[in-house]
Amino acid sequence: MLKPLSQFVCALPLVMAASCYADDAAALKDALAQLDNLKANFSQQVTDVNNKVIQQGSGAFALAVPNQFYWHLTQPDESLIVADGRDVWIYNPFAEEVSVLDFNQAIDASPIALLVHRDEATWQDYRVERQDDCYQIAPKAVDASVTVVEVCFKDKQLEVMKLTDQQGNLSVFNLSAQAPLMDADAKLFQFTVPEGVDIDDQRLKALD
């Protein structure tokens, strides 16, 4: 009888931790439910594993549920990410190339896509841990390119996003000038391939 009891005692912290993670995930979903759409400006700073600043930038950001996302980095070099609800377009004007992914592929590349995703099965692939008004989102898969995403709220507004990659680089995005989307902002989530730009179609359905 002692052996089963000892096993239960040893397993209890794991059960409690799993329950806490579930509660934290539910709290994050509640917070995101109040942000069904928004647009904002952002400033970006990237530091390496030695805390050395390796890049600074700025741009504009927008999101809408379900599965619509807009990320336009304007400084120092322009790049654009648009999720139109089904596909994700990643445009590099300098290279004159656009890559296309399925939305689920984009989530695999970065958990930040979970901000506009409500699929319960997908959320099961991530661990959420709350620290005050911040939530750390980590993929359970060990081979993810982004190892941790942290989102922080202030007065129910999304204030800061942090991404840590496999190399230990930390990208911090501070949001400002937040506002609800207007009808005219729907065009942000529509991407038209510029003339003369090469398309790298990586969508899984493209293989069918």
PDB file of C-alpha atoms in Angstrom:
ATOM      1  CA  MET A   1       0.000   0.000   0.000  1.00  0.00           C
ATOM      2  CA  LEU A   2       2.890   2.335   0.669  1.00  0.00           C
ATOM      3  CA  LYS A   3       4.150   2.124  -2.906  1.00  0.00           C
ATOM      4  CA  PRO A   4       0.924   3.322  -4.575  1.00  0.00           C
ATOM      5  CA  LEU A   5       0.620   6.047  -1.966  1.00  0.00           C
ATOM      6  CA  SER A   6       4.180   7.227  -2.575  1.00  0.00           C
ATOM      7  CA  GLN A   7       3.586   7.252  -6.319  1.00  0.00           C
ATOM      8  CA  PHE A   8       0.478   9.361  -5.815  1.00  0.00           C
ATOM      9  CA  VAL A   9       2.367  11.837  -3.633  1.00  0.00           C
ATOM     10  CA  CYS A  10       5.146  12.104  -6.211  1.00  0.00           C
ATOM     11  CA  ALA A  11       2.646  12.627  -9.019  1.00  0.00           C
ATOM     12  CA  LEU A  12       0.575  15.204  -7.133  1.00  0.00           C
ATOM     13  CA  PRO A  13       2.811  18.213  -7.992  1.00  0.00           C
ATOM     14  CA  LEU A  14       2.547  17.302 -11.682  1.00  0.00           C
ATOM     15  CA  VAL A  15      -1.238  17.120 -11.471  1.00  0.00           C
ATOM     16  CA  MET A  16      -1.389  20.441  -9.667  1.00  0.00           C
ATOM     17  CA  ALA A  17       0.971  22.031 -12.196  1.00  0.00           C
ATOM     18  CA  ALA A  18      -1.153  20.787 -15.095  1.00  0.00           C
ATOM     19  CA  SER A  19      -4.229  22.250 -13.420  1.00  0.00           C
ATOM     20  CA  CYS A  20      -2.478  25.602 -12.960  1.00  0.00           C
ATOM     21  CA  TYR A  21      -1.409  25.652 -16.612  1.00  0.00           C
ATOM     22  CA  ALA A  22      -5.004  24.932 -17.645  1.00  0.00           C
ATOM     23  CA  ASP A  23      -6.285  27.774 -15.451  1.00  0.00           C
ATOM     24  CA  ASP A  24      -3.655  30.134 -16.857  1.00  0.00           C
ATOM     25  CA  ALA A  25      -4.577  29.184 -20.429  1.00  0.00           C
ATOM     26  CA  ALA A  26      -8.244  29.858 -19.645  1.00  0.00           C
ATOM     27  CA  ALA A  27      -7.345  33.269 -18.182  1.00  0.00           C
ATOM     28  CA  LEU A  28      -5.340  34.146 -21.292  1.00  0.00           C
ATOM     29  CA  LYS A  29      -8.217  33.122 -23.550  1.00  0.00           C
ATOM     30  CA  ASP A  30     -10.545  35.351 -21.516  1.00  0.00           C
ATOM     31  CA  ALA A  31      -8.147  38.274 -21.913  1.00  0.00           C
ATOM     32  CA  LEU A  32      -7.844  37.686 -25.662  1.00  0.00           C
ATOM     33  CA  ALA A  33     -11.631  37.377 -26.019  1.00  0.00           C
ATOM     34  CA  GLN A  34     -11.840  41.093 -25.226  1.00  0.00           C
ATOM     35  CA  LEU A  35      -9.416  41.839 -28.063  1.00  0.00           C
ATOM     36  CA  ASP A  36     -11.333  40.476 -31.036  1.00  0.00           C
ATOM     37  CA  ASN A  37      -9.876  43.265 -33.140  1.00  0.00           C
ATOM     38  CA  LEU A  38      -7.342  46.062 -32.723  1.00  0.00           C
ATOM     39  CA  LYS A  39      -4.709  48.070 -34.519  1.00  0.00           C
ATOM     40  CA  ALA A  40      -1.622  49.684 -33.036  1.00  0.00           C
ATOM     41  CA  ASN A  41       1.858  50.950 -33.706  1.00  0.00           C
ATOM     42  CA  PHE A  42       4.848  49.106 -32.305  1.00  0.00           C
ATOM     43  CA  SER A  43       8.500  49.670 -31.494  1.00  0.00           C
ATOM     44  CA  GLN A  44      10.847  46.694 -31.652  1.00  0.00           C
ATOM     45  CA  GLN A  45      14.128  45.857 -29.952  1.00  0.00           C
ATOM     46  CA  VAL A  46      16.056  42.626 -30.478  1.00  0.00           C
ATOM     47  CA  THR A  47      18.809  41.502 -28.114  1.00  0.00           C
ATOM     48  CA  ASP A  48      21.047  38.459 -28.380  1.00  0.00           C
ATOM     49  CA  VAL A  49      21.853  35.853 -25.743  1.00  0.00           C
ATOM     50  CA  ASN A  50      24.440  38.265 -24.277  1.00  0.00           C
ATOM     51  CA  ASN A  51      21.815  41.022 -23.954  1.00  0.00           C
ATOM     52  CA  LYS A  52      23.442  43.015 -26.771  1.00  0.00           C
ATOM     53  CA  VAL A  53      21.052  45.059 -28.920  1.00  0.00           C
ATOM     54  CA  ILE A  54      21.272  43.732 -32.476  1.00  0.00           C
ATOM     55  CA  GLN A  55      18.258  45.421 -34.062  1.00  0.00           C
ATOM     56  CA  GLN A  56      15.715  48.159 -33.453  1.00  0.00           C
ATOM     57  CA  GLY A  57      12.679  48.944 -35.537  1.00  0.00           C
ATOM     58  CA  SER A  58       9.098  50.113 -35.744  1.00  0.00           C
ATOM     59  CA  GLY A  59       5.925  49.461 -37.630  1.00  0.00           C
ATOM     60  CA  ALA A  60       2.179  48.841 -37.502  1.00  0.00           C
ATOM     61  CA  PHE A  61       0.178  45.887 -36.238  1.00  0.00           C
ATOM     62  CA  ALA A  62      -3.449  44.727 -36.426  1.00  0.00           C
ATOM     63  CA  LEU A  63      -5.447  41.617 -35.590  1.00  0.00           C
ATOM     64  CA  ALA A  64      -8.975  40.333 -35.967  1.00  0.00           C
ATOM     65  CA  VAL A  65     -10.640  37.081 -34.983  1.00  0.00           C
ATOM     66  CA  PRO A  66     -10.658  34.605 -36.556  1.00  0.00           C
ATOM     67  CA  ASN A  67      -7.177  34.114 -37.992  1.00  0.00           C
ATOM     68  CA  GLN A  68      -6.540  37.593 -39.383  1.00  0.00           C
ATOM     69  CA  PHE A  69      -3.231  39.224 -38.669  1.00  0.00           C
ATOM     70  CA  TYR A  70      -1.255  42.185 -40.035  1.00  0.00           C
ATOM     71  CA  TRP A  71       2.362  42.950 -39.217  1.00  0.00           C
ATOM     72  CA  HIS A  72       4.188  45.683 -41.158  1.00  0.00           C
ATOM     73  CA  LEU A  73       7.774  46.396 -40.159  1.00  0.00           C
ATOM     74  CA  THR A  74       8.771  49.733 -41.715  1.00  0.00           C
ATOM     75  CA  GLN A  75      12.138  50.343 -40.015  1.00  0.00           C
ATOM     76  CA  PRO A  76      14.978  49.454 -40.394  1.00  0.00           C
ATOM     77  CA  ASP A  77      14.076  47.200 -43.354  1.00  0.00           C
ATOM     78  CA  GLU A  78      10.554  46.741 -44.630  1.00  0.00           C
ATOM     79  CA  SER A  79       8.769  43.414 -44.325  1.00  0.00           C
ATOM     80  CA  LEU A  80       5.103  42.474 -44.242  1.00  0.00           C
ATOM     81  CA  ILE A  81       3.120  39.563 -42.803  1.00  0.00           C
ATOM     82  CA  VAL A  82      -0.577  39.235 -43.634  1.00  0.00           C
ATOM     83  CA  ALA A  83      -2.869  36.438 -42.431  1.00  0.00           C
ATOM     84  CA  ASP A  84      -6.120  36.644 -44.376  1.00  0.00           C
ATOM     85  CA  GLY A  85      -8.049  34.056 -42.370  1.00  0.00           C
ATOM     86  CA  ARG A  86      -6.842  31.076 -44.367  1.00  0.00           C
ATOM     87  CA  ASP A  87      -3.293  31.691 -45.611  1.00  0.00           C
ATOM     88  CA  VAL A  88      -0.305  33.655 -44.328  1.00  0.00           C
ATOM     89  CA  TRP A  89       1.668  35.844 -46.729  1.00  0.00           C
ATOM     90  CA  ILE A  90       5.226  36.849 -45.811  1.00  0.00           C
ATOM     91  CA  TYR A  91       6.555  39.553 -48.125  1.00  0.00           C
ATOM     92  CA  ASN A  92      10.162  40.717 -48.418  1.00  0.00           C
ATOM     93  CA  PRO A  93      10.236  43.766 -50.734  1.00  0.00           C
ATOM     94  CA  PHE A  94      14.053  43.851 -50.873  1.00  0.00           C
ATOM     95  CA  ALA A  95      14.266  40.224 -52.092  1.00  0.00           C
ATOM     96  CA  GLU A  96      11.121  40.691 -54.212  1.00  0.00           C
ATOM     97  CA  GLU A  97       9.731  37.434 -52.860  1.00  0.00           C
ATOM     98  CA  VAL A  98       6.594  36.382 -51.026  1.00  0.00           C
ATOM     99  CA  SER A  99       6.178  33.100 -49.130  1.00  0.00           C
ATOM    100  CA  VAL A 100       2.738  31.578 -48.545  1.00  0.00           C
ATOM    101  CA  LEU A 101       1.911  29.258 -45.628  1.00  0.00           C
ATOM    102  CA  ASP A 102      -1.192  27.592 -44.292  1.00  0.00           C
ATOM    103  CA  PHE A 103      -2.340  29.330 -41.118  1.00  0.00           C
ATOM    104  CA  ASN A 104      -1.590  26.222 -39.029  1.00  0.00           C
ATOM    105  CA  GLN A 105       1.949  26.213 -40.398  1.00  0.00           C
ATOM    106  CA  ALA A 106       2.325  29.782 -39.171  1.00  0.00           C
ATOM    107  CA  ILE A 107       1.238  28.751 -35.689  1.00  0.00           C
ATOM    108  CA  ASP A 108       3.899  26.044 -35.752  1.00  0.00           C
ATOM    109  CA  ALA A 109       6.462  28.711 -36.678  1.00  0.00           C
ATOM    110  CA  SER A 110       5.365  31.137 -33.966  1.00  0.00           C
ATOM    111  CA  PRO A 111       2.800  30.814 -31.171  1.00  0.00           C
ATOM    112  CA  ILE A 112       2.022  34.525 -31.555  1.00  0.00           C
ATOM    113  CA  ALA A 113      -0.548  33.437 -34.143  1.00  0.00           C
ATOM    114  CA  LEU A 114      -2.558  32.047 -31.228  1.00  0.00           C
ATOM    115  CA  LEU A 115      -3.656  35.631 -30.518  1.00  0.00           C
ATOM    116  CA  VAL A 116      -6.254  35.262 -33.260  1.00  0.00           C
ATOM    117  CA  HIS A 117      -6.827  31.507 -33.136  1.00  0.00           C
ATOM    118  CA  ARG A 118      -9.600  29.931 -31.088  1.00  0.00           C
ATOM    119  CA  ASP A 119      -9.219  26.251 -31.985  1.00  0.00           C
ATOM    120  CA  GLU A 120      -9.078  24.228 -28.754  1.00  0.00           C
ATOM    121  CA  ALA A 121      -7.105  21.354 -30.291  1.00  0.00           C
ATOM    122  CA  THR A 122      -4.340  23.739 -31.356  1.00  0.00           C
ATOM    123  CA  TRP A 123      -4.148  25.332 -27.909  1.00  0.00           C
ATOM    124  CA  GLN A 124      -3.499  21.881 -26.449  1.00  0.00           C
ATOM    125  CA  ASP A 125      -0.087  21.944 -28.140  1.00  0.00           C
ATOM    126  CA  TYR A 126       1.052  24.848 -25.945  1.00  0.00           C
ATOM    127  CA  ARG A 127       1.751  25.426 -22.282  1.00  0.00           C
ATOM    128  CA  VAL A 128       0.602  28.725 -20.768  1.00  0.00           C
ATOM    129  CA  GLU A 129       1.990  30.113 -17.524  1.00  0.00           C
ATOM    130  CA  ARG A 130       0.810  33.347 -15.931  1.00  0.00           C
ATOM    131  CA  GLN A 131       3.006  35.835 -14.087  1.00  0.00           C
ATOM    132  CA  ASP A 132       0.982  38.821 -12.868  1.00  0.00           C
ATOM    133  CA  ASP A 133      -0.432  40.463 -16.014  1.00  0.00           C
ATOM    134  CA  CYS A 134       1.871  38.548 -18.377  1.00  0.00           C
ATOM    135  CA  TYR A 135       1.410  35.129 -19.951  1.00  0.00           C
ATOM    136  CA  GLN A 136       4.215  32.931 -21.254  1.00  0.00           C
ATOM    137  CA  ILE A 137       3.218  30.641 -24.125  1.00  0.00           C
ATOM    138  CA  ALA A 138       5.592  27.790 -24.922  1.00  0.00           C
ATOM    139  CA  PRO A 139       5.107  25.057 -27.522  1.00  0.00           C
ATOM    140  CA  LYS A 140       5.270  21.550 -26.129  1.00  0.00           C
ATOM    141  CA  ALA A 141       7.236  20.459 -29.221  1.00  0.00           C
ATOM    142  CA  VAL A 142      10.986  20.866 -28.647  1.00  0.00           C
ATOM    143  CA  ASP A 143      11.828  21.704 -32.268  1.00  0.00           C
ATOM    144  CA  ALA A 144       9.796  24.936 -32.522  1.00  0.00           C
ATOM    145  CA  SER A 145      11.666  27.923 -33.991  1.00  0.00           C
ATOM    146  CA  VAL A 146      10.158  30.250 -31.371  1.00  0.00           C
ATOM    147  CA  THR A 147      10.628  28.757 -27.921  1.00  0.00           C
ATOM    148  CA  VAL A 148       8.612  31.247 -25.832  1.00  0.00           C
ATOM    149  CA  VAL A 149       6.109  34.010 -26.515  1.00  0.00           C
ATOM    150  CA  GLU A 150       5.138  36.350 -23.687  1.00  0.00           C
ATOM    151  CA  VAL A 151       2.183  38.734 -23.884  1.00  0.00           C
ATOM    152  CA  CYS A 152       1.507  41.384 -21.257  1.00  0.00           C
ATOM    153  CA  PHE A 153      -1.654  43.365 -20.604  1.00  0.00           C
ATOM    154  CA  LYS A 154      -2.358  46.693 -18.918  1.00  0.00           C
ATOM    155  CA  ASP A 155      -5.907  47.847 -18.212  1.00  0.00           C
ATOM    156  CA  LYS A 156      -7.158  44.988 -20.433  1.00  0.00           C
ATOM    157  CA  GLN A 157      -5.091  46.253 -23.361  1.00  0.00           C
ATOM    158  CA  LEU A 158      -2.305  44.266 -24.985  1.00  0.00           C
ATOM    159  CA  GLU A 159       0.811  46.245 -24.066  1.00  0.00           C
ATOM    160  CA  VAL A 160       3.956  44.169 -24.729  1.00  0.00           C
ATOM    161  CA  MET A 161       4.849  41.073 -26.748  1.00  0.00           C
ATOM    162  CA  LYS A 162       8.126  39.195 -26.358  1.00  0.00           C
ATOM    163  CA  LEU A 163       9.503  36.395 -28.539  1.00  0.00           C
ATOM    164  CA  THR A 164      12.479  34.186 -27.689  1.00  0.00           C
ATOM    165  CA  ASP A 165      13.927  32.036 -30.480  1.00  0.00           C
ATOM    166  CA  GLN A 166      16.087  28.914 -30.447  1.00  0.00           C
ATOM    167  CA  GLN A 167      19.287  30.999 -30.564  1.00  0.00           C
ATOM    168  CA  GLY A 168      18.288  32.876 -27.421  1.00  0.00           C
ATOM    169  CA  ASN A 169      17.507  36.140 -29.232  1.00  0.00           C
ATOM    170  CA  LEU A 170      14.783  38.168 -27.521  1.00  0.00           C
ATOM    171  CA  SER A 171      12.467  40.416 -29.537  1.00  0.00           C
ATOM    172  CA  VAL A 172      10.426  42.906 -27.506  1.00  0.00           C
ATOM    173  CA  PHE A 173       7.508  44.753 -29.098  1.00  0.00           C
ATOM    174  CA  ASN A 174       5.906  47.682 -27.249  1.00  0.00           C
ATOM    175  CA  LEU A 175       2.477  48.659 -28.570  1.00  0.00           C
ATOM    176  CA  SER A 176       1.121  52.194 -28.686  1.00  0.00           C
ATOM    177  CA  ALA A 177      -1.810  54.161 -30.155  1.00  0.00           C
ATOM    178  CA  GLN A 178      -4.176  51.207 -29.887  1.00  0.00           C
ATOM    179  CA  ALA A 179      -7.633  51.546 -31.391  1.00  0.00           C
ATOM    180  CA  PRO A 180     -10.494  49.320 -32.588  1.00  0.00           C
ATOM    181  CA  LEU A 181     -10.569  48.465 -36.280  1.00  0.00           C
ATOM    182  CA  MET A 182     -12.759  50.502 -38.591  1.00  0.00           C
ATOM    183  CA  ASP A 183     -14.584  49.107 -41.631  1.00  0.00           C
ATOM    184  CA  ALA A 184     -11.902  50.531 -43.901  1.00  0.00           C
ATOM    185  CA  ASP A 185      -9.241  48.542 -42.043  1.00  0.00           C
ATOM    186  CA  ALA A 186     -10.529  45.258 -43.503  1.00  0.00           C
ATOM    187  CA  LYS A 187      -8.150  45.818 -46.419  1.00  0.00           C
ATOM    188  CA  LEU A 188      -5.197  45.303 -44.063  1.00  0.00           C
ATOM    189  CA  PHE A 189      -5.911  41.568 -44.128  1.00  0.00           C
ATOM    190  CA  GLN A 190      -5.979  41.345 -47.917  1.00  0.00           C
ATOM    191  CA  PHE A 191      -2.683  40.723 -49.685  1.00  0.00           C
ATOM    192  CA  THR A 192      -2.152  41.246 -53.400  1.00  0.00           C
ATOM    193  CA  VAL A 193       1.067  39.892 -54.837  1.00  0.00           C
ATOM    194  CA  PRO A 194       2.973  42.780 -56.447  1.00  0.00           C
ATOM    195  CA  GLU A 195       3.790  42.429 -60.109  1.00  0.00           C
ATOM    196  CA  GLY A 196       7.127  40.749 -60.800  1.00  0.00           C
ATOM    197  CA  VAL A 197       7.429  39.222 -57.308  1.00  0.00           C
ATOM    198  CA  ASP A 198       8.349  35.535 -56.995  1.00  0.00           C
ATOM    199  CA  ILE A 199       5.964  33.320 -55.002  1.00  0.00           C
ATOM    200  CA  ASP A 200       7.287  30.545 -52.752  1.00  0.00           C
ATOM    201  CA  ASP A 201       4.138  28.510 -52.117  1.00  0.00           C
ATOM    202  CA  GLN A 202       4.796  26.356 -49.034  1.00  0.00           C
ATOM    203  CA  ARG A 203       1.152  25.573 -48.290  1.00  0.00           C
ATOM    204  CA  LEU A 204       0.536  21.917 -47.547  1.00  0.00           C
ATOM    205  CA  LYS A 205      -2.534  21.925 -49.736  1.00  0.00           C
ATOM    206  CA  ALA A 206      -0.298  22.978 -52.621  1.00  0.00           C
ATOM    207  CA  LEU A 207       1.119  19.441 -52.494  1.00  0.00           C
ATOM    208  CA  ASP A 208      -2.265  17.794 -53.047  1.00  0.00           C
TER     209      ASP A 208
END
